[in-house]
CSV table of N, CA, C and O in Angstrom, one decimal:
chain,number,residue,atom,x,y,z
A,1,UNK,N,0.8,-1.2,0.0
A,1,UNK,CA,0.0,0.0,0.0
A,1,UNK,C,0.9,1.2,0.0
A,1,UNK,O,1.8,1.3,0.8
A,2,UNK,N,0.6,2.2,-0.9
A,2,UNK,CA,1.3,3.4,-0.9
A,2,UNK,C,0.6,4.5,-0.1
A,2,UNK,O,-0.5,4.4,0.2
A,3,UNK,N,1.4,5.5,0.3
A,3,UNK,CA,0.9,6.6,1.1
A,3,UNK,C,-0.2,7.3,0.3
A,3,UNK,O,-1.2,7.8,0.9
A,4,UNK,N,-0.1,7.4,-1.0
A,4,UNK,CA,-1.1,8.1,-1.8
A,4,UNK,C,-2.5,7.5,-1.6
A,4,UNK,O,-3.5,8.2,-1.6
A,5,UNK,N,-2.6,6.2,-1.3
A,5,UNK,CA,-3.9,5.6,-1.1
A,5,UNK,C,-4.6,6.0,0.2
A,5,UNK,O,-5.8,5.9,0.3
A,6,UNK,N,-3.8,6.5,1.1
A,6,UNK,CA,-4.3,7.0,2.4
A,6,UNK,C,-4.9,8.4,2.3
A,6,UNK,O,-5.6,8.8,3.2
A,7,UNK,N,-4.6,9.1,1.2
A,7,UNK,CA,-5.0,10.5,1.0
A,7,UNK,C,-6.4,10.4,0.3
A,7,UNK,O,-6.4,10.4,-1.0
A,8,UNK,N,-7.4,10.3,1.0
A,8,UNK,CA,-8.7,10.0,0.4
A,8,UNK,C,-9.6,11.3,0.3
A,8,UNK,O,-10.7,11.2,-0.3
A,9,UNK,N,-9.2,12.4,0.8
A,9,UNK,CA,-10.0,13.6,0.8
A,9,UNK,C,-9.5,14.5,-0.4
A,9,UNK,O,-8.3,14.5,-0.8
A,10,UNK,N,-10.4,15.4,-0.9
A,10,UNK,CA,-10.0,16.3,-2.0
A,10,UNK,C,-10.1,17.7,-1.5
A,10,UNK,O,-11.1,18.1,-0.9
A,11,UNK,N,-9.0,18.5,-1.7
A,11,UNK,CA,-9.0,19.9,-1.2
A,11,UNK,C,-8.5,20.7,-2.4
A,11,UNK,O,-8.3,20.3,-3.5
A,12,UNK,N,-8.3,22.0,-2.1
A,12,UNK,CA,-7.8,23.0,-3.1
A,12,UNK,C,-6.5,23.6,-2.6
A,12,UNK,O,-6.4,24.1,-1.5
A,13,UNK,N,-5.5,23.5,-3.5
A,13,UNK,CA,-4.2,24.1,-3.2
A,13,UNK,C,-4.2,25.4,-4.0
A,13,UNK,O,-4.4,25.4,-5.2
A,14,UNK,N,-4.0,26.6,-3.3
A,14,UNK,CA,-4.0,27.9,-4.0
A,14,UNK,C,-2.5,28.3,-4.1
A,14,UNK,O,-1.9,28.7,-3.1
A,15,UNK,N,-2.0,28.2,-5.3
A,15,UNK,CA,-0.6,28.5,-5.5
A,15,UNK,C,-0.5,30.0,-5.7
A,15,UNK,O,-1.2,30.6,-6.5
A,16,UNK,N,0.5,30.7,-5.1
A,16,UNK,CA,0.7,32.1,-5.1
A,16,UNK,C,2.0,32.4,-5.8
A,16,UNK,O,3.1,31.8,-5.4
A,17,UNK,N,2.1,33.2,-6.8
A,17,UNK,CA,3.3,33.5,-7.5
A,17,UNK,C,3.3,35.0,-7.9
A,17,UNK,O,2.2,35.6,-8.1
A,18,UNK,N,4.5,35.6,-8.1
A,18,UNK,CA,4.6,36.9,-8.5
A,18,UNK,C,4.1,37.0,-10.0
A,18,UNK,O,4.4,36.2,-10.8
A,19,UNK,N,3.4,38.1,-10.3
A,19,UNK,CA,2.9,38.3,-11.6
A,19,UNK,C,3.9,39.2,-12.4
A,19,UNK,O,4.7,39.9,-11.8
A,20,UNK,N,3.8,39.3,-13.7
A,20,UNK,CA,4.6,40.2,-14.5
A,20,UNK,C,4.0,41.6,-14.4
A,20,UNK,O,4.7,42.5,-14.8
A,21,UNK,N,2.8,41.7,-13.9
A,21,UNK,CA,2.1,43.0,-13.8
A,21,UNK,C,2.5,43.7,-12.5
A,21,UNK,O,2.9,43.1,-11.6
A,22,UNK,N,2.2,45.0,-12.5
A,22,UNK,CA,2.4,45.7,-11.2
A,22,UNK,C,1.2,46.6,-11.0
A,22,UNK,O,0.4,46.9,-11.9
A,23,UNK,N,1.0,47.0,-9.7
A,23,UNK,CA,-0.2,47.9,-9.5
A,23,UNK,C,0.2,49.3,-9.8
A,23,UNK,O,1.2,49.6,-10.3
A,24,UNK,N,-0.8,50.3,-9.5
A,24,UNK,CA,-0.6,51.7,-9.8
A,24,UNK,C,0.6,52.3,-9.1
A,24,UNK,O,1.1,53.3,-9.5
A,25,UNK,N,1.1,51.7,-8.1
A,25,UNK,CA,2.2,52.2,-7.3
A,25,UNK,C,3.6,51.6,-7.7
A,25,UNK,O,4.6,51.8,-7.1
A,26,UNK,N,3.5,50.6,-8.7
A,26,UNK,CA,4.7,50.0,-9.2
A,26,UNK,C,5.1,48.7,-8.4
A,26,UNK,O,6.1,48.1,-8.6
A,27,UNK,N,4.2,48.3,-7.5
A,27,UNK,CA,4.5,47.1,-6.7
A,27,UNK,C,4.1,45.8,-7.6
A,27,UNK,O,3.1,45.9,-8.2
A,28,UNK,N,4.9,44.8,-7.5
A,28,UNK,CA,4.6,43.6,-8.2
A,28,UNK,C,3.3,42.9,-7.6
A,28,UNK,O,3.2,42.9,-6.4
A,29,UNK,N,2.4,42.5,-8.4
A,29,UNK,CA,1.2,41.9,-8.0
A,29,UNK,C,1.3,40.4,-8.0
A,29,UNK,O,2.3,39.9,-8.6
A,30,UNK,N,0.5,39.7,-7.3
A,30,UNK,CA,0.5,38.2,-7.2
A,30,UNK,C,-0.6,37.6,-8.0
A,30,UNK,O,-1.7,38.2,-8.1
A,31,UNK,N,-0.3,36.4,-8.5
A,31,UNK,CA,-1.4,35.7,-9.2
A,31,UNK,C,-1.6,34.4,-8.4
A,31,UNK,O,-0.7,33.9,-7.7
A,32,UNK,N,-2.9,34.0,-8.4
A,32,UNK,CA,-3.3,32.8,-7.6
A,32,UNK,C,-3.9,31.8,-8.6
A,32,UNK,O,-4.7,32.1,-9.4
A,33,UNK,N,-3.4,30.5,-8.4
A,33,UNK,CA,-3.9,29.4,-9.2
A,33,UNK,C,-4.4,28.3,-8.3
A,33,UNK,O,-3.7,27.8,-7.5
A,34,UNK,N,-5.7,28.0,-8.5
A,34,UNK,CA,-6.3,26.9,-7.6
A,34,UNK,C,-6.3,25.6,-8.3
A,34,UNK,O,-6.6,25.5,-9.5
A,35,UNK,N,-5.8,24.5,-7.6
A,35,UNK,CA,-5.7,23.2,-8.1
A,35,UNK,C,-6.3,22.2,-7.1
A,35,UNK,O,-6.0,22.3,-5.9
A,36,UNK,N,-7.1,21.3,-7.6
A,36,UNK,CA,-7.6,20.2,-6.8
A,36,UNK,C,-6.5,19.2,-6.4
A,36,UNK,O,-5.7,18.9,-7.3
A,37,UNK,N,-6.5,18.8,-5.2
A,37,UNK,CA,-5.4,17.9,-4.8
A,37,UNK,C,-6.0,16.9,-3.7
A,37,UNK,O,-6.8,17.3,-2.9
A,38,UNK,N,-5.5,15.7,-3.7
A,38,UNK,CA,-5.8,14.7,-2.7
A,38,UNK,C,-5.0,15.0,-1.5
A,38,UNK,O,-3.8,15.5,-1.6
A,39,UNK,N,-5.5,14.8,-0.3
A,39,UNK,CA,-4.7,15.1,0.9
A,39,UNK,C,-5.2,14.3,2.1
A,39,UNK,O,-6.2,13.7,2.1
A,40,UNK,N,-4.4,14.4,3.2
A,40,UNK,CA,-4.9,14.0,4.5
A,40,UNK,C,-4.4,15.1,5.5
A,40,UNK,O,-3.4,15.7,5.3
A,41,UNK,N,-5.2,15.3,6.5
A,41,UNK,CA,-4.9,16.3,7.5
A,41,UNK,C,-5.1,15.8,8.9
A,41,UNK,O,-6.1,15.2,9.2
A,42,UNK,N,-4.1,16.0,9.7
A,42,UNK,CA,-4.1,15.5,11.1
A,42,UNK,C,-3.8,16.7,12.0
A,42,UNK,O,-2.7,17.3,11.9
A,43,UNK,N,-4.6,16.9,13.1
A,43,UNK,CA,-4.3,18.0,14.0
A,43,UNK,C,-3.1,17.6,14.9
A,43,UNK,O,-3.0,16.5,15.4
A,44,UNK,N,-2.3,18.7,15.1
A,44,UNK,CA,-1.1,18.5,15.9
A,44,UNK,C,-1.4,19.2,17.3
A,44,UNK,O,-1.2,18.6,18.3
A,45,UNK,N,-1.8,20.5,17.2
A,45,UNK,CA,-2.0,21.2,18.4
A,45,UNK,C,-3.3,22.1,18.2
A,45,UNK,O,-3.7,22.5,17.1
A,46,UNK,N,-3.8,22.5,19.4
A,46,UNK,CA,-5.0,23.5,19.4
A,46,UNK,C,-4.8,24.3,20.6
A,46,UNK,O,-4.3,23.9,21.6
A,47,UNK,N,-5.2,25.6,20.4
A,47,UNK,CA,-5.0,26.5,21.5
A,47,UNK,C,-6.0,27.7,21.4
A,47,UNK,O,-6.5,27.9,20.3
A,48,UNK,N,-6.2,28.4,22.5
A,48,UNK,CA,-7.0,29.6,22.5
A,48,UNK,C,-6.0,30.7,22.9
A,48,UNK,O,-5.3,30.6,23.9
A,49,UNK,N,-6.1,31.8,22.2
A,49,UNK,CA,-5.2,33.0,22.5
A,49,UNK,C,-6.0,34.2,22.7
A,49,UNK,O,-7.1,34.3,22.3
A,50,UNK,N,-5.4,35.2,23.5
A,50,UNK,CA,-6.2,36.4,23.8
A,50,UNK,C,-6.3,37.4,22.6
A,50,UNK,O,-7.0,38.4,22.7
A,51,UNK,N,-5.7,37.1,21.5
A,51,UNK,CA,-5.7,38.0,20.3
A,51,UNK,C,-7.1,38.0,19.7
A,51,UNK,O,-7.6,37.0,19.3
A,52,UNK,N,-7.8,39.2,19.7
A,52,UNK,CA,-9.2,39.2,19.2
A,52,UNK,C,-9.3,38.9,17.7
A,52,UNK,O,-10.4,38.6,17.2
A,53,UNK,N,-8.2,38.9,17.0
A,53,UNK,CA,-8.2,38.6,15.6
A,53,UNK,C,-8.2,37.1,15.3
A,53,UNK,O,-8.5,36.7,14.2
A,54,UNK,N,-7.8,36.3,16.3
A,54,UNK,CA,-7.8,34.9,16.1
A,54,UNK,C,-7.9,34.2,17.5
A,54,UNK,O,-6.9,33.9,18.1
A,55,UNK,N,-9.1,33.9,17.9
A,55,UNK,CA,-9.3,33.4,19.2
A,55,UNK,C,-8.9,31.9,19.3
A,55,UNK,O,-8.3,31.5,20.4
A,56,UNK,N,-9.1,31.1,18.3
A,56,UNK,CA,-8.7,29.7,18.4
A,56,UNK,C,-7.8,29.5,17.2
A,56,UNK,O,-8.0,29.8,16.1
A,57,UNK,N,-6.7,28.8,17.6
A,57,UNK,CA,-5.6,28.5,16.6
A,57,UNK,C,-5.3,27.0,16.6
A,57,UNK,O,-5.2,26.4,17.7
A,58,UNK,N,-5.2,26.4,15.5
A,58,UNK,CA,-4.9,25.0,15.4
A,58,UNK,C,-3.7,24.8,14.4
A,58,UNK,O,-3.6,25.5,13.4
A,59,UNK,N,-2.8,23.9,14.7
A,59,UNK,CA,-1.7,23.5,13.9
A,59,UNK,C,-2.0,22.1,13.4
A,59,UNK,O,-2.4,21.2,14.2
A,60,UNK,N,-1.8,21.8,12.1
A,60,UNK,CA,-2.1,20.5,11.5
A,60,UNK,C,-1.0,20.0,10.7
A,60,UNK,O,-0.2,20.8,10.1
A,61,UNK,N,-0.9,18.7,10.5
A,61,UNK,CA,0.1,18.1,9.6
A,61,UNK,C,-0.7,17.8,8.3
A,61,UNK,O,-1.7,17.1,8.3
A,62,UNK,N,-0.2,18.4,7.2
A,62,UNK,CA,-0.9,18.2,5.9
A,62,UNK,C,0.0,17.3,5.1
A,62,UNK,O,1.2,17.5,4.9
A,63,UNK,N,-0.6,16.2,4.5
A,63,UNK,CA,0.0,15.3,3.7
A,63,UNK,C,-0.5,15.4,2.2
A,63,UNK,O,-1.7,15.4,2.0
A,64,UNK,N,0.4,15.5,1.3
A,64,UNK,CA,0.0,15.7,-0.1
A,64,UNK,C,0.8,14.7,-1.0
A,64,UNK,O,1.9,14.2,-0.5
A,65,UNK,N,0.4,14.3,-2.2
A,65,UNK,CA,1.1,13.4,-3.0
A,65,UNK,C,2.5,14.0,-3.4
A,65,UNK,O,2.7,15.2,-3.5
A,66,UNK,N,3.5,13.2,-3.6
A,66,UNK,CA,4.8,13.6,-3.8
A,66,UNK,C,5.0,14.5,-5.1
A,66,UNK,O,5.9,15.3,-5.1
A,67,UNK,N,4.1,14.3,-6.1
A,67,UNK,CA,4.3,15.1,-7.3
A,67,UNK,C,3.6,16.5,-7.2
A,67,UNK,O,3.7,17.3,-8.2
A,68,UNK,N,3.1,16.8,-6.1
A,68,UNK,CA,2.4,18.1,-5.9
A,68,UNK,C,3.4,19.2,-5.9
A,68,UNK,O,4.4,19.2,-5.2
A,69,UNK,N,3.2,20.3,-6.6
A,69,UNK,CA,4.0,21.5,-6.6
A,69,UNK,C,3.4,22.4,-5.6
A,69,UNK,O,2.3,23.0,-5.7
A,70,UNK,N,4.2,22.7,-4.5
A,70,UNK,CA,3.7,23.5,-3.4
A,70,UNK,C,4.9,24.2,-2.8
A,70,UNK,O,6.0,23.8,-2.8
A,71,UNK,N,4.5,25.4,-2.3
A,71,UNK,CA,5.6,26.3,-1.6
A,71,UNK,C,4.9,26.9,-0.4
A,71,UNK,O,3.7,26.9,-0.2
A,72,UNK,N,5.8,27.4,0.5
A,72,UNK,CA,5.4,27.9,1.8
A,72,UNK,C,4.5,29.2,1.7
A,72,UNK,O,3.8,29.5,2.6
A,73,UNK,N,4.5,29.8,0.5
A,73,UNK,CA,3.6,31.0,0.4
A,73,UNK,C,2.2,30.7,-0.1
A,73,UNK,O,1.3,31.5,-0.1
A,74,UNK,N,2.0,29.4,-0.4
A,74,UNK,CA,0.7,29.0,-0.9
A,74,UNK,C,-0.3,28.9,0.3
A,74,UNK,O,0.0,29.0,1.4
A,75,UNK,N,-1.6,28.6,-0.1
A,75,UNK,CA,-2.6,28.4,0.9
A,75,UNK,C,-3.3,27.1,0.6
A,75,UNK,O,-3.3,26.6,-0.6
A,76,UNK,N,-4.0,26.5,1.6
A,76,UNK,CA,-4.7,25.3,1.4
A,76,UNK,C,-6.1,25.4,1.9
A,76,UNK,O,-6.4,26.0,2.9
A,77,UNK,N,-7.1,24.9,1.1
A,77,UNK,CA,-8.5,24.9,1.5
A,77,UNK,C,-9.0,23.5,1.6
A,77,UNK,O,-8.9,22.7,0.6
A,78,UNK,N,-9.5,23.0,2.7
A,78,UNK,CA,-9.9,21.6,2.9
A,78,UNK,C,-11.3,21.4,2.3
A,78,UNK,O,-11.9,22.3,1.8
A,79,UNK,N,-11.8,20.2,2.4
A,79,UNK,CA,-13.1,19.8,1.8
A,79,UNK,C,-14.3,20.4,2.6
A,79,UNK,O,-15.4,20.2,2.2
A,80,UNK,N,-14.0,21.0,3.7
A,80,UNK,CA,-15.0,21.7,4.5
A,80,UNK,C,-15.1,23.2,4.3
A,80,UNK,O,-15.9,23.9,4.9
A,81,UNK,N,-14.1,23.7,3.5
A,81,UNK,CA,-14.1,25.1,3.2
A,81,UNK,C,-13.2,25.9,4.1
A,81,UNK,O,-13.1,27.1,4.0
A,82,UNK,N,-12.5,25.3,5.0
A,82,UNK,CA,-11.6,26.0,5.9
A,82,UNK,C,-10.3,26.3,5.2
A,82,UNK,O,-9.7,25.4,4.5
A,83,UNK,N,-9.7,27.5,5.5
A,83,UNK,CA,-8.5,27.9,4.8
A,83,UNK,C,-7.3,27.8,5.8
A,83,UNK,O,-7.4,28.2,7.0
A,84,UNK,N,-6.2,27.3,5.3
A,84,UNK,CA,-5.0,27.1,6.1
A,84,UNK,C,-3.8,27.8,5.5
A,84,UNK,O,-3.7,27.9,4.3
A,85,UNK,N,-2.9,28.3,6.3
A,85,UNK,CA,-1.6,28.9,5.8
A,85,UNK,C,-0.5,28.0,6.2
A,85,UNK,O,-0.5,27.4,7.3
A,86,UNK,N,0.5,28.0,5.3
A,86,UNK,CA,1.7,27.1,5.6
A,86,UNK,C,2.5,27.8,6.7
A,86,UNK,O,2.7,29.0,6.7
A,87,UNK,N,3.1,26.9,7.5
A,87,UNK,CA,4.0,27.4,8.6
A,87,UNK,C,5.3,26.8,8.3
A,87,UNK,O,5.6,25.7,8.7
A,88,UNK,N,6.1,27.5,7.5
A,88,UNK,CA,7.4,27.0,7.1
A,88,UNK,C,7.3,26.3,5.7
A,88,UNK,O,6.1,26.1,5.2
A,89,UNK,N,8.4,25.8,5.2
A,89,UNK,CA,8.3,25.2,3.9
A,89,UNK,C,7.8,23.8,3.9
A,89,UNK,O,8.2,23.0,4.9
A,90,UNK,N,7.1,23.3,2.9
A,90,UNK,CA,6.7,21.9,2.8
A,90,UNK,C,7.9,21.1,2.6
A,90,UNK,O,8.9,21.6,2.0
A,91,UNK,N,7.9,19.8,3.0
A,91,UNK,CA,9.1,19.0,2.8
A,91,UNK,C,8.7,17.7,2.1
A,91,UNK,O,7.7,17.0,2.5
A,92,UNK,N,9.5,17.3,1.1
A,92,UNK,CA,9.3,16.0,0.4
A,92,UNK,C,9.9,14.9,1.4
A,92,UNK,O,11.0,15.1,1.9
A,93,UNK,N,9.2,13.9,1.6
A,93,UNK,CA,9.6,12.8,2.4
A,93,UNK,C,10.1,11.6,1.6
A,93,UNK,O,9.4,11.1,0.7
A,94,UNK,N,11.4,11.2,1.9
A,94,UNK,CA,12.1,10.2,1.2
A,94,UNK,C,11.8,8.8,1.8
A,94,UNK,O,11.8,8.7,3.0
A,95,UNK,N,11.4,7.9,1.0
A,95,UNK,CA,11.2,6.5,1.4
A,95,UNK,C,12.5,5.7,1.0
A,95,UNK,O,12.7,5.4,-0.2
A,96,UNK,N,13.4,5.4,1.9
A,96,UNK,CA,14.6,4.7,1.6
A,96,UNK,C,14.4,3.2,1.1
A,96,UNK,O,15.2,2.8,0.3
A,97,UNK,N,13.3,2.6,1.5
A,97,UNK,CA,13.0,1.2,1.0
A,97,UNK,C,12.7,1.3,-0.5
A,97,UNK,O,13.1,0.5,-1.3
A,98,UNK,N,11.8,2.2,-0.8
A,98,UNK,CA,11.4,2.3,-2.2
A,98,UNK,C,12.3,3.1,-3.1
A,98,UNK,O,12.2,3.2,-4.3
A,99,UNK,N,13.2,3.9,-2.4
A,99,UNK,CA,14.2,4.7,-3.1
A,99,UNK,C,13.6,5.8,-4.0
A,99,UNK,O,13.9,6.0,-5.1
A,100,UNK,N,12.5,6.4,-3.4
A,100,UNK,CA,11.8,7.5,-4.0
A,100,UNK,C,11.1,8.3,-3.0
A,100,UNK,O,10.9,7.9,-1.8
A,101,UNK,N,10.7,9.5,-3.4
A,101,UNK,CA,9.9,10.4,-2.5
A,101,UNK,C,8.5,9.8,-2.4
A,101,UNK,O,7.9,9.4,-3.4
A,102,UNK,N,8.0,9.6,-1.2
A,102,UNK,CA,6.7,9.0,-1.0
A,102,UNK,C,5.5,10.0,-0.9
A,102,UNK,O,4.4,9.7,-1.3
A,103,UNK,N,5.8,11.2,-0.3
A,103,UNK,CA,4.7,12.2,-0.2
A,103,UNK,C,5.4,13.5,0.3
A,103,UNK,O,6.6,13.6,0.5
A,104,UNK,N,4.5,14.5,0.4
A,104,UNK,CA,5.0,15.8,0.9
A,104,UNK,C,4.3,16.0,2.2
A,104,UNK,O,3.1,15.7,2.4
A,105,UNK,N,5.0,16.5,3.2
A,105,UNK,CA,4.4,16.8,4.5
A,105,UNK,C,4.7,18.3,4.9
A,105,UNK,O,5.8,18.8,4.6
A,106,UNK,N,3.7,18.9,5.4
A,106,UNK,CA,3.8,20.4,5.8
A,106,UNK,C,3.0,20.6,7.0
A,106,UNK,O,2.0,19.9,7.4
A,107,UNK,N,3.4,21.7,7.7
A,107,UNK,CA,2.6,22.2,8.9
A,107,UNK,C,1.8,23.3,8.4
A,107,UNK,O,2.3,24.3,7.8
A,108,UNK,N,0.5,23.3,8.7
A,108,UNK,CA,-0.4,24.4,8.3
A,108,UNK,C,-1.1,24.9,9.6
A,108,UNK,O,-1.3,24.1,10.5
A,109,UNK,N,-1.6,26.1,9.5
A,109,UNK,CA,-2.3,26.7,10.7
A,109,UNK,C,-3.6,27.2,10.2
A,109,UNK,O,-3.7,27.8,9.1
A,110,UNK,N,-4.6,27.1,11.1
A,110,UNK,CA,-5.9,27.7,10.8
A,110,UNK,C,-6.3,28.5,12.1
A,110,UNK,O,-6.2,28.0,13.2
A,111,UNK,N,-6.8,29.7,11.9
A,111,UNK,CA,-7.2,30.5,13.0
A,111,UNK,C,-8.6,30.9,12.7
A,111,UNK,O,-9.1,31.2,11.6
A,112,UNK,N,-9.4,31.0,13.8
A,112,UNK,CA,-10.8,31.4,13.7
A,112,UNK,C,-11.1,32.3,14.9
A,112,UNK,O,-10.4,32.4,15.9
């Protein structure tokens, strides 16, 4: 059984990249591209903070297929419509037995 078979949920990966265009002030604008992706999500921590902008904060482990193109500036939307931001860069996980990358693992955060 491969790790990909365990990723049974479908979410949306929003890739963010610099555009060739700029705004009226000369700042580079960003483009966003949404892609459907299989995933698995496991909660790591949950907490309540006194910040009125984000009362409840959760950290999650996000698992994506190895061929997924993802960067730390991207966003992820799960199958329930919740949006997550990446906390650090995603990491390809090497499987020494199979001698190939098996999946991508990242830490994401959701605040509400």
